[in-house]
JSON list of C-alpha atoms and ligand atoms in Angstrom, two decimals:
[
{"chain": "A", "resi": 1, "resn": "MET", "atom": "CA", "xyz": [10.27, 19.84, 0.93]},
{"chain": "A", "resi": 2, "resn": "ALA", "atom": "CA", "xyz": [6.59, 19.27, 0.25]},
{"chain": "A", "resi": 3, "resn": "LEU", "atom": "CA", "xyz": [5.62, 16.96, -2.59]},
{"chain": "A", "resi": 4, "resn": "THR", "atom": "CA", "xyz": [4.97, 18.47, -5.98]},
{"chain": "A", "resi": 5, "resn": "PRO", "atom": "CA", "xyz": [1.73, 17.47, -7.77]},
{"chain": "A", "resi": 6, "resn": "HIS", "atom": "CA", "xyz": [3.85, 15.43, -10.15]},
{"chain": "A", "resi": 7, "resn": "GLN", "atom": "CA", "xyz": [5.54, 13.55, -7.30]},
{"chain": "A", "resi": 8, "resn": "THR", "atom": "CA", "xyz": [2.20, 12.96, -5.62]},
{"chain": "A", "resi": 9, "resn": "GLN", "atom": "CA", "xyz": [0.84, 11.54, -8.87]},
{"chain": "A", "resi": 10, "resn": "LYS", "atom": "CA", "xyz": [3.82, 9.21, -9.20]},
{"chain": "A", "resi": 11, "resn": "LEU", "atom": "CA", "xyz": [3.38, 7.94, -5.65]},
{"chain": "A", "resi": 12, "resn": "HIS", "atom": "CA", "xyz": [-0.35, 7.59, -6.19]},
{"chain": "A", "resi": 13, "resn": "THR", "atom": "CA", "xyz": [0.32, 5.35, -9.20]},
{"chain": "A", "resi": 14, "resn": "ALA", "atom": "CA", "xyz": [2.86, 3.31, -7.23]},
{"chain": "A", "resi": 15, "resn": "ILE", "atom": "CA", "xyz": [0.34, 2.83, -4.40]},
{"chain": "A", "resi": 16, "resn": "GLU", "atom": "CA", "xyz": [-2.43, 1.74, -6.79]},
{"chain": "A", "resi": 17, "resn": "GLN", "atom": "CA", "xyz": [-0.14, -0.73, -8.57]},
{"chain": "A", "resi": 18, "resn": "ARG", "atom": "CA", "xyz": [1.18, -2.23, -5.36]},
{"chain": "A", "resi": 19, "resn": "ARG", "atom": "CA", "xyz": [-2.37, -2.41, -3.96]},
{"chain": "A", "resi": 20, "resn": "ASP", "atom": "CA", "xyz": [-3.65, -4.19, -7.08]},
{"chain": "A", "resi": 21, "resn": "ALA", "atom": "CA", "xyz": [-0.83, -6.72, -6.89]},
{"chain": "A", "resi": 22, "resn": "LEU", "atom": "CA", "xyz": [-1.44, -7.32, -3.20]},
{"chain": "A", "resi": 23, "resn": "LEU", "atom": "CA", "xyz": [-5.19, -7.63, -3.67]},
{"chain": "A", "resi": 24, "resn": "THR", "atom": "CA", "xyz": [-4.69, -10.24, -6.38]},
{"chain": "A", "resi": 25, "resn": "GLU", "atom": "CA", "xyz": [-2.37, -12.16, -4.10]},
{"chain": "A", "resi": 26, "resn": "LEU", "atom": "CA", "xyz": [-4.68, -11.86, -1.11]},
{"chain": "A", "resi": 27, "resn": "ARG", "atom": "CA", "xyz": [-7.80, -12.82, -3.07]},
{"chain": "A", "resi": 28, "resn": "GLU", "atom": "CA", "xyz": [-6.05, -16.01, -4.09]},
{"chain": "A", "resi": 29, "resn": "ASP", "atom": "CA", "xyz": [-5.28, -16.67, -0.44]},
{"chain": "A", "resi": 30, "resn": "VAL", "atom": "CA", "xyz": [-8.91, -16.04, 0.49]},
{"chain": "A", "resi": 31, "resn": "GLU", "atom": "CA", "xyz": [-10.10, -18.35, -2.27]},
{"chain": "A", "resi": 32, "resn": "ARG", "atom": "CA", "xyz": [-7.86, -21.05, -0.89]},
{"chain": "A", "resi": 33, "resn": "VAL", "atom": "CA", "xyz": [-9.06, -20.50, 2.67]},
{"chain": "A", "resi": 34, "resn": "ARG", "atom": "CA", "xyz": [-12.71, -20.50, 1.56]},
{"chain": "A", "resi": 35, "resn": "ARG", "atom": "CA", "xyz": [-12.24, -23.59, -0.53]},
{"chain": "A", "resi": 36, "resn": "ASP", "atom": "CA", "xyz": [-10.84, -25.38, 2.50]},
{"chain": "A", "resi": 37, "resn": "ARG", "atom": "CA", "xyz": [-13.70, -24.10, 4.62]},
{"chain": "A", "resi": 38, "resn": "PHE", "atom": "CA", "xyz": [-16.43, -24.92, 2.10]},
{"chain": "A", "resi": 39, "resn": "GLU", "atom": "CA", "xyz": [-15.11, -28.35, 1.41]},
{"chain": "A", "resi": 40, "resn": "ASP", "atom": "CA", "xyz": [-16.11, -29.14, 4.97]},
{"chain": "A", "resi": 41, "resn": "LEU", "atom": "CA", "xyz": [-19.64, -27.99, 4.13]},
{"chain": "A", "resi": 42, "resn": "ALA", "atom": "CA", "xyz": [-20.29, -30.65, 1.50]},
{"chain": "A", "resi": 43, "resn": "GLY", "atom": "CA", "xyz": [-19.32, -28.68, -1.58]},
{"chain": "A", "resi": 44, "resn": "ALA", "atom": "CA", "xyz": [-21.23, -25.43, -1.15]},
{"chain": "A", "resi": 45, "resn": "ALA", "atom": "CA", "xyz": [-19.83, -23.03, -3.73]},
{"chain": "A", "resi": 46, "resn": "PRO", "atom": "CA", "xyz": [-18.15, -19.88, -2.49]},
{"chain": "A", "resi": 47, "resn": "ASP", "atom": "CA", "xyz": [-19.80, -16.68, -3.62]},
{"chain": "A", "resi": 48, "resn": "PRO", "atom": "CA", "xyz": [-17.63, -15.16, -6.33]},
{"chain": "A", "resi": 49, "resn": "GLY", "atom": "CA", "xyz": [-19.59, -11.90, -6.26]},
{"chain": "A", "resi": 50, "resn": "ASP", "atom": "CA", "xyz": [-17.72, -8.66, -6.05]},
{"chain": "A", "resi": 51, "resn": "GLU", "atom": "CA", "xyz": [-16.84, -7.81, -2.53]},
{"chain": "A", "resi": 52, "resn": "SER", "atom": "CA", "xyz": [-15.55, -4.77, -0.79]},
{"chain": "A", "resi": 53, "resn": "VAL", "atom": "CA", "xyz": [-11.98, -4.55, 0.38]},
{"chain": "A", "resi": 54, "resn": "ALA", "atom": "CA", "xyz": [-13.37, -4.37, 3.92]},
{"chain": "A", "resi": 55, "resn": "THR", "atom": "CA", "xyz": [-15.00, -7.79, 3.51]},
{"chain": "A", "resi": 56, "resn": "LEU", "atom": "CA", "xyz": [-11.80, -9.12, 2.05]},
{"chain": "A", "resi": 57, "resn": "ILE", "atom": "CA", "xyz": [-9.81, -7.81, 4.98]},
{"chain": "A", "resi": 58, "resn": "ALA", "atom": "CA", "xyz": [-12.28, -9.35, 7.45]},
{"chain": "A", "resi": 59, "resn": "ASP", "atom": "CA", "xyz": [-11.91, -12.73, 5.78]},
{"chain": "A", "resi": 60, "resn": "LEU", "atom": "CA", "xyz": [-8.18, -12.40, 5.67]},
{"chain": "A", "resi": 61, "resn": "ASP", "atom": "CA", "xyz": [-8.04, -11.92, 9.39]},
{"chain": "A", "resi": 62, "resn": "HIS", "atom": "CA", "xyz": [-8.71, -15.64, 9.56]},
{"chain": "A", "resi": 63, "resn": "ALA", "atom": "CA", "xyz": [-6.06, -16.49, 7.01]},
{"chain": "A", "resi": 64, "resn": "ASP", "atom": "CA", "xyz": [-2.36, -16.76, 7.46]},
{"chain": "A", "resi": 65, "resn": "VAL", "atom": "CA", "xyz": [-1.49, -13.66, 5.50]},
{"chain": "A", "resi": 66, "resn": "GLY", "atom": "CA", "xyz": [-0.56, -11.24, 8.26]},
{"chain": "A", "resi": 67, "resn": "ARG", "atom": "CA", "xyz": [2.33, -9.53, 6.54]},
{"chain": "A", "resi": 68, "resn": "ASP", "atom": "CA", "xyz": [0.55, -8.90, 3.23]},
{"chain": "A", "resi": 69, "resn": "LEU", "atom": "CA", "xyz": [-2.52, -7.79, 5.12]},
{"chain": "A", "resi": 70, "resn": "SER", "atom": "CA", "xyz": [-0.70, -5.21, 7.18]},
{"chain": "A", "resi": 71, "resn": "GLU", "atom": "CA", "xyz": [0.91, -3.91, 4.00]},
{"chain": "A", "resi": 72, "resn": "LEU", "atom": "CA", "xyz": [-2.53, -3.66, 2.40]},
{"chain": "A", "resi": 73, "resn": "ARG", "atom": "CA", "xyz": [-3.86, -1.80, 5.42]},
{"chain": "A", "resi": 74, "resn": "GLY", "atom": "CA", "xyz": [-0.93, 0.59, 5.15]},
{"chain": "A", "resi": 75, "resn": "LEU", "atom": "CA", "xyz": [-1.68, 1.20, 1.49]},
{"chain": "A", "resi": 76, "resn": "GLU", "atom": "CA", "xyz": [-5.39, 1.72, 2.19]},
{"chain": "A", "resi": 77, "resn": "ALA", "atom": "CA", "xyz": [-4.44, 4.29, 4.82]},
{"chain": "A", "resi": 78, "resn": "ALA", "atom": "CA", "xyz": [-2.08, 5.95, 2.32]},
{"chain": "A", "resi": 79, "resn": "ARG", "atom": "CA", "xyz": [-4.93, 6.16, -0.20]},
{"chain": "A", "resi": 80, "resn": "SER", "atom": "CA", "xyz": [-7.19, 7.91, 2.28]},
{"chain": "A", "resi": 81, "resn": "ARG", "atom": "CA", "xyz": [-4.38, 10.32, 3.17]},
{"chain": "A", "resi": 82, "resn": "LEU", "atom": "CA", "xyz": [-3.98, 11.04, -0.54]},
{"chain": "A", "resi": 83, "resn": "ALA", "atom": "CA", "xyz": [-7.70, 11.70, -0.72]},
{"chain": "A", "resi": 84, "resn": "ASP", "atom": "CA", "xyz": [-7.79, 14.06, 2.25]},
{"chain": "A", "resi": 85, "resn": "GLY", "atom": "CA", "xyz": [-4.55, 15.84, 1.40]},
{"chain": "A", "resi": 86, "resn": "SER", "atom": "CA", "xyz": [-2.51, 14.71, 4.40]},
{"chain": "A", "resi": 87, "resn": "TYR", "atom": "CA", "xyz": [-0.32, 12.33, 2.41]},
{"chain": "A", "resi": 88, "resn": "GLY", "atom": "CA", "xyz": [3.42, 12.83, 2.79]},
{"chain": "A", "resi": 89, "resn": "ILE", "atom": "CA", "xyz": [3.11, 14.59, 6.14]},
{"chain": "A", "resi": 90, "resn": "CYS", "atom": "CA", "xyz": [4.75, 12.91, 9.13]},
{"chain": "A", "resi": 91, "resn": "ALA", "atom": "CA", "xyz": [2.15, 11.61, 11.58]},
{"chain": "A", "resi": 92, "resn": "ASP", "atom": "CA", "xyz": [4.38, 12.42, 14.54]},
{"chain": "A", "resi": 93, "resn": "CYS", "atom": "CA", "xyz": [6.09, 15.75, 13.87]},
{"chain": "A", "resi": 94, "resn": "GLY", "atom": "CA", "xyz": [3.94, 17.15, 11.05]},
{"chain": "A", "resi": 95, "resn": "GLY", "atom": "CA", "xyz": [6.97, 17.65, 8.83]},
{"chain": "A", "resi": 96, "resn": "ASP", "atom": "CA", "xyz": [7.40, 16.42, 5.27]},
{"chain": "A", "resi": 97, "resn": "ILE", "atom": "CA", "xyz": [8.24, 12.74, 4.92]},
{"chain": "A", "resi": 98, "resn": "GLY", "atom": "CA", "xyz": [10.10, 13.38, 1.67]},
{"chain": "A", "resi": 99, "resn": "PHE", "atom": "CA", "xyz": [9.70, 12.04, -1.84]},
{"chain": "A", "resi": 100, "resn": "GLU", "atom": "CA", "xyz": [12.64, 9.61, -1.75]},
{"chain": "A", "resi": 101, "resn": "ARG", "atom": "CA", "xyz": [11.43, 7.90, 1.40]},
{"chain": "A", "resi": 102, "resn": "LEU", "atom": "CA", "xyz": [7.89, 7.68, 0.02]},
{"chain": "A", "resi": 103, "resn": "GLN", "atom": "CA", "xyz": [9.18, 6.22, -3.21]},
{"chain": "A", "resi": 104, "resn": "ALA", "atom": "CA", "xyz": [10.91, 3.48, -1.26]},
{"chain": "A", "resi": 105, "resn": "ASN", "atom": "CA", "xyz": [7.90, 3.00, 1.02]},
{"chain": "A", "resi": 106, "resn": "PRO", "atom": "CA", "xyz": [4.72, 4.68, -0.30]},
{"chain": "A", "resi": 107, "resn": "ALA", "atom": "CA", "xyz": [2.82, 3.69, 2.86]},
{"chain": "A", "resi": 108, "resn": "ALA", "atom": "CA", "xyz": [5.27, 5.47, 5.19]},
{"chain": "A", "resi": 109, "resn": "VAL", "atom": "CA", "xyz": [3.50, 7.51, 7.87]},
{"chain": "A", "resi": 110, "resn": "ARG", "atom": "CA", "xyz": [6.58, 9.03, 9.50]},
{"chain": "A", "resi": 111, "resn": "CYS", "atom": "CA", "xyz": [9.69, 10.90, 8.42]},
{"chain": "A", "resi": 112, "resn": "ILE", "atom": "CA", "xyz": [12.95, 9.02, 8.85]},
{"chain": "A", "resi": 113, "resn": "ALA", "atom": "CA", "xyz": [13.82, 10.75, 12.13]},
{"chain": "A", "resi": 114, "resn": "CYS", "atom": "CA", "xyz": [10.44, 9.96, 13.72]},
{"chain": "A", "resi": 115, "resn": "GLN", "atom": "CA", "xyz": [10.41, 6.40, 12.34]},
{"chain": "A", "resi": 116, "resn": "THR", "atom": "CA", "xyz": [13.84, 5.74, 13.83]},
{"chain": "A", "resi": 117, "resn": "LEU", "atom": "CA", "xyz": [12.67, 7.09, 17.17]},
{"chain": "A", "resi": 118, "resn": "HIS", "atom": "CA", "xyz": [9.43, 5.09, 16.96]},
{"chain": "A", "resi": 119, "resn": "GLU", "atom": "CA", "xyz": [11.32, 1.86, 16.31]},
{"chain": "A", "resi": 120, "resn": "LYS", "atom": "CA", "xyz": [13.61, 2.56, 19.25]},
{"chain": "A", "resi": 121, "resn": "LEU", "atom": "CA", "xyz": [10.62, 3.10, 21.52]},
{"chain": "A", "resi": 122, "resn": "TYR", "atom": "CA", "xyz": [8.27, 0.41, 20.23]},
{"chain": "A", "resi": 123, "resn": "GLY", "atom": "CA", "xyz": [10.46, -2.01, 18.31]},
{"chain": "A", "resi": 124, "resn": "SER", "atom": "CA", "xyz": [10.59, -2.38, 14.54]},
{"chain": "A", "resi": 125, "resn": "ALA", "atom": "CA", "xyz": [7.57, -3.19, 12.39]},
{"chain": "A", "resi": 126, "resn": "SER", "atom": "CA", "xyz": [9.12, -6.52, 11.49]},
{"chain": "A", "resi": 127, "resn": "GLY", "atom": "CA", "xyz": [8.48, -7.60, 15.05]},
{"chain": "A", "resi": 128, "resn": "SER", "atom": "CA", "xyz": [11.97, -8.31, 16.28]},
{"chain": "A", "resi": 129, "resn": "SER", "atom": "CA", "xyz": [11.83, -9.38, 19.88]},
{"chain": "A", "resi": 130, "resn": "LEU", "atom": "CA", "xyz": [14.27, -9.20, 22.74]},
{"chain": "B", "resi": 1, "resn": "ZN", "atom": "ZN1", "xyz": [8.51, 13.27, 11.78]}
]
């Protein structure tokens, strides 16, 4: 069943809250990385100016925050799907992902059936190896 406006709003709020929490966490990581980097440059102060999420993500590519970063990317993608109206639609089969699944994982891009198939074909997102 397609999401109701109320369900979409709830998921939107959950995405924003999770994104804010992640951004706070990641900014602290970036600060730490920059501090380490700038200490090598004889105490040049890092620029605390407001920066775009894109800049943050670029910096984080150099930091050891892979898991948080991929979650943030997933949430950013979810936000743009919310904006263009494709949120909640399975990327593989075009069916509805379902409210319960989205509540558990607001960044989900596939319905459960397609996600299960995807993990069988490509391995799970957690990177389990053979
Ligand atoms: Zn699907």
